[in-house]
């Protein structure tokens, strides 16, 4: 999965998490948060590669296969969450009280769509 696609999902996860938090604070039905949780789980699963392990693989081979498959995906996911956190933290540190976290994430999403983060895996 390309970096931009991972970033879109990271932004989606953070946006959905904010919606879940708002719903909880408003005392809305928990059914909505269960739906939100399933959306978050789906987006996380989409970012992880499928791993094929031979039936006769040793535990060491399984560990190697899992590490080699998950390593790059997790590194890209962490980079995406770090970028989102940094964007939110910079807005906070600049004292931008006129912009919400949702708006910061939306701006980041527009930058991703514009191709600002297309390079790399």
PDB file of C-alpha atoms in Angstrom:
ATOM      1  CA  UNK A   1       0.000   0.000   0.000  1.00  0.00           C
ATOM      2  CA  UNK A   2       1.362   3.415  -0.930  1.00  0.00           C
ATOM      3  CA  UNK A   3       2.188   5.977   1.741  1.00  0.00           C
ATOM      4  CA  UNK A   4      -0.663   8.283   0.672  1.00  0.00           C
ATOM      5  CA  UNK A   5      -3.203   5.476   1.082  1.00  0.00           C
ATOM      6  CA  UNK A   6      -1.871   4.709   4.552  1.00  0.00           C
ATOM      7  CA  UNK A   7      -2.045   8.405   5.460  1.00  0.00           C
ATOM      8  CA  UNK A   8      -5.660   8.559   4.307  1.00  0.00           C
ATOM      9  CA  UNK A   9      -6.539   5.628   6.533  1.00  0.00           C
ATOM     10  CA  UNK A  10      -4.640   7.093   9.490  1.00  0.00           C
ATOM     11  CA  UNK A  11      -6.565  10.343   9.077  1.00  0.00           C
ATOM     12  CA  UNK A  12      -9.775   8.320   8.804  1.00  0.00           C
ATOM     13  CA  UNK A  13      -8.977   6.413  11.993  1.00  0.00           C
ATOM     14  CA  UNK A  14      -8.247   9.600  13.917  1.00  0.00           C
ATOM     15  CA  UNK A  15     -11.368  11.278  12.554  1.00  0.00           C
ATOM     16  CA  UNK A  16     -13.498   8.268  13.491  1.00  0.00           C
ATOM     17  CA  UNK A  17     -11.906   8.162  16.946  1.00  0.00           C
ATOM     18  CA  UNK A  18     -12.900  11.792  17.439  1.00  0.00           C
ATOM     19  CA  UNK A  19     -16.472  10.976  16.403  1.00  0.00           C
ATOM     20  CA  UNK A  20     -16.568   8.062  18.855  1.00  0.00           C
ATOM     21  CA  UNK A  21     -15.320  10.369  21.624  1.00  0.00           C
ATOM     22  CA  UNK A  22     -17.915  13.029  20.796  1.00  0.00           C
ATOM     23  CA  UNK A  23     -20.699  10.447  20.765  1.00  0.00           C
ATOM     24  CA  UNK A  24     -19.575   9.090  24.133  1.00  0.00           C
ATOM     25  CA  UNK A  25     -19.460  12.561  25.654  1.00  0.00           C
ATOM     26  CA  UNK A  26     -22.931  13.310  24.273  1.00  0.00           C
ATOM     27  CA  UNK A  27     -24.236  10.085  25.808  1.00  0.00           C
ATOM     28  CA  UNK A  28     -25.334   8.723  22.460  1.00  0.00           C
ATOM     29  CA  UNK A  29     -26.123   5.055  21.940  1.00  0.00           C
ATOM     30  CA  UNK A  30     -23.184   2.703  22.149  1.00  0.00           C
ATOM     31  CA  UNK A  31     -24.287   1.031  18.910  1.00  0.00           C
ATOM     32  CA  UNK A  32     -22.694   3.924  17.055  1.00  0.00           C
ATOM     33  CA  UNK A  33     -19.371   3.445  18.804  1.00  0.00           C
ATOM     34  CA  UNK A  34     -19.433  -0.255  17.986  1.00  0.00           C
ATOM     35  CA  UNK A  35     -19.915   0.703  14.346  1.00  0.00           C
ATOM     36  CA  UNK A  36     -17.079   3.210  14.652  1.00  0.00           C
ATOM     37  CA  UNK A  37     -14.855   0.586  16.229  1.00  0.00           C
ATOM     38  CA  UNK A  38     -15.548  -1.795  13.361  1.00  0.00           C
ATOM     39  CA  UNK A  39     -14.697   0.958  10.863  1.00  0.00           C
ATOM     40  CA  UNK A  40     -11.414   1.604  12.677  1.00  0.00           C
ATOM     41  CA  UNK A  41     -10.644  -2.115  12.746  1.00  0.00           C
ATOM     42  CA  UNK A  42     -11.392  -2.385   9.037  1.00  0.00           C
ATOM     43  CA  UNK A  43      -9.073   0.530   8.208  1.00  0.00           C
ATOM     44  CA  UNK A  44      -6.305  -0.965  10.335  1.00  0.00           C
ATOM     45  CA  UNK A  45      -6.714  -4.332   8.648  1.00  0.00           C
ATOM     46  CA  UNK A  46      -6.556  -2.700   5.207  1.00  0.00           C
ATOM     47  CA  UNK A  47      -3.140  -1.280   6.072  1.00  0.00           C
ATOM     48  CA  UNK A  48      -1.696  -4.643   7.071  1.00  0.00           C
ATOM     49  CA  UNK A  49      -0.463  -7.077   4.451  1.00  0.00           C
ATOM     50  CA  UNK A  50      -1.746 -10.605   4.121  1.00  0.00           C
ATOM     51  CA  UNK A  51       0.747 -13.119   5.424  1.00  0.00           C
ATOM     52  CA  UNK A  52       1.067 -16.573   3.983  1.00  0.00           C
ATOM     53  CA  UNK A  53       2.776 -19.127   6.185  1.00  0.00           C
ATOM     54  CA  UNK A  54       3.587 -22.624   4.933  1.00  0.00           C
ATOM     55  CA  UNK A  55       2.014 -25.363   7.037  1.00  0.00           C
ATOM     56  CA  UNK A  56       5.417 -26.905   7.748  1.00  0.00           C
ATOM     57  CA  UNK A  57       7.080 -23.640   8.790  1.00  0.00           C
ATOM     58  CA  UNK A  58       9.112 -23.672  11.971  1.00  0.00           C
ATOM     59  CA  UNK A  59       8.381 -21.101  14.675  1.00  0.00           C
ATOM     60  CA  UNK A  60      11.523 -19.222  13.628  1.00  0.00           C
ATOM     61  CA  UNK A  61      10.364 -19.150   9.991  1.00  0.00           C
ATOM     62  CA  UNK A  62       6.919 -17.925  11.061  1.00  0.00           C
ATOM     63  CA  UNK A  63       8.521 -15.156  13.123  1.00  0.00           C
ATOM     64  CA  UNK A  64      10.747 -14.160  10.189  1.00  0.00           C
ATOM     65  CA  UNK A  65       7.828 -14.137   7.735  1.00  0.00           C
ATOM     66  CA  UNK A  66       5.631 -12.108  10.063  1.00  0.00           C
ATOM     67  CA  UNK A  67       8.394  -9.633  10.854  1.00  0.00           C
ATOM     68  CA  UNK A  68       9.348  -9.142   7.208  1.00  0.00           C
ATOM     69  CA  UNK A  69       5.700  -8.692   6.172  1.00  0.00           C
ATOM     70  CA  UNK A  70       4.593  -6.465   9.047  1.00  0.00           C
ATOM     71  CA  UNK A  71       7.763  -4.419   9.551  1.00  0.00           C
ATOM     72  CA  UNK A  72       7.427  -2.070   6.576  1.00  0.00           C
ATOM     73  CA  UNK A  73       3.645  -1.733   7.009  1.00  0.00           C
ATOM     74  CA  UNK A  74       3.964  -0.871  10.703  1.00  0.00           C
ATOM     75  CA  UNK A  75       6.770   1.583   9.970  1.00  0.00           C
ATOM     76  CA  UNK A  76       4.568   3.400   7.435  1.00  0.00           C
ATOM     77  CA  UNK A  77       1.602   3.379   9.832  1.00  0.00           C
ATOM     78  CA  UNK A  78       3.703   4.815  12.657  1.00  0.00           C
ATOM     79  CA  UNK A  79       5.034   7.484  10.290  1.00  0.00           C
ATOM     80  CA  UNK A  80       1.434   8.361   9.366  1.00  0.00           C
ATOM     81  CA  UNK A  81       0.284   8.638  12.973  1.00  0.00           C
ATOM     82  CA  UNK A  82       3.407  10.664  13.771  1.00  0.00           C
ATOM     83  CA  UNK A  83       2.698  13.069  10.904  1.00  0.00           C
ATOM     84  CA  UNK A  84      -0.907  13.492  12.050  1.00  0.00           C
ATOM     85  CA  UNK A  85       0.166  14.017  15.660  1.00  0.00           C
ATOM     86  CA  UNK A  86       2.790  16.555  14.594  1.00  0.00           C
ATOM     87  CA  UNK A  87       0.227  18.453  12.523  1.00  0.00           C
ATOM     88  CA  UNK A  88      -2.168  18.562  15.474  1.00  0.00           C
ATOM     89  CA  UNK A  89       0.600  19.500  17.919  1.00  0.00           C
ATOM     90  CA  UNK A  90       1.883  22.316  15.684  1.00  0.00           C
ATOM     91  CA  UNK A  91      -1.603  23.825  15.447  1.00  0.00           C
ATOM     92  CA  UNK A  92      -1.916  23.592  19.226  1.00  0.00           C
ATOM     93  CA  UNK A  93       1.545  25.039  19.879  1.00  0.00           C
ATOM     94  CA  UNK A  94       0.833  27.984  17.576  1.00  0.00           C
ATOM     95  CA  UNK A  95      -2.213  28.706  19.721  1.00  0.00           C
ATOM     96  CA  UNK A  96      -4.611  28.259  16.831  1.00  0.00           C
ATOM     97  CA  UNK A  97      -7.780  28.122  18.895  1.00  0.00           C
ATOM     98  CA  UNK A  98      -9.835  29.089  15.841  1.00  0.00           C
ATOM     99  CA  UNK A  99      -9.166  25.722  14.169  1.00  0.00           C
ATOM    100  CA  UNK A 100     -10.452  22.378  15.403  1.00  0.00           C
ATOM    101  CA  UNK A 101      -8.558  19.109  15.366  1.00  0.00           C
ATOM    102  CA  UNK A 102     -10.988  17.903  12.689  1.00  0.00           C
ATOM    103  CA  UNK A 103     -10.034  20.889  10.534  1.00  0.00           C
ATOM    104  CA  UNK A 104      -6.321  20.169  11.025  1.00  0.00           C
ATOM    105  CA  UNK A 105      -6.897  16.572   9.919  1.00  0.00           C
ATOM    106  CA  UNK A 106      -8.993  17.762   6.972  1.00  0.00           C
ATOM    107  CA  UNK A 107      -6.182  20.078   5.870  1.00  0.00           C
ATOM    108  CA  UNK A 108      -3.752  17.173   6.131  1.00  0.00           C
ATOM    109  CA  UNK A 109      -6.131  15.033   4.056  1.00  0.00           C
ATOM    110  CA  UNK A 110      -6.228  17.750   1.367  1.00  0.00           C
ATOM    111  CA  UNK A 111      -2.423  17.793   1.327  1.00  0.00           C
ATOM    112  CA  UNK A 112      -2.361  14.009   0.910  1.00  0.00           C
ATOM    113  CA  UNK A 113      -4.888  14.252  -1.961  1.00  0.00           C
ATOM    114  CA  UNK A 114      -2.754  16.942  -3.581  1.00  0.00           C
ATOM    115  CA  UNK A 115       0.136  14.479  -3.710  1.00  0.00           C
ATOM    116  CA  UNK A 116       2.320  16.123  -1.091  1.00  0.00           C
ATOM    117  CA  UNK A 117       3.165  12.728   0.444  1.00  0.00           C
ATOM    118  CA  UNK A 118       3.238  10.500  -2.649  1.00  0.00           C
ATOM    119  CA  UNK A 119       6.908   9.596  -2.462  1.00  0.00           C
ATOM    120  CA  UNK A 120       8.041   6.518  -0.629  1.00  0.00           C
ATOM    121  CA  UNK A 121       6.400   3.185   0.185  1.00  0.00           C
TER     122      UNK A 121
END
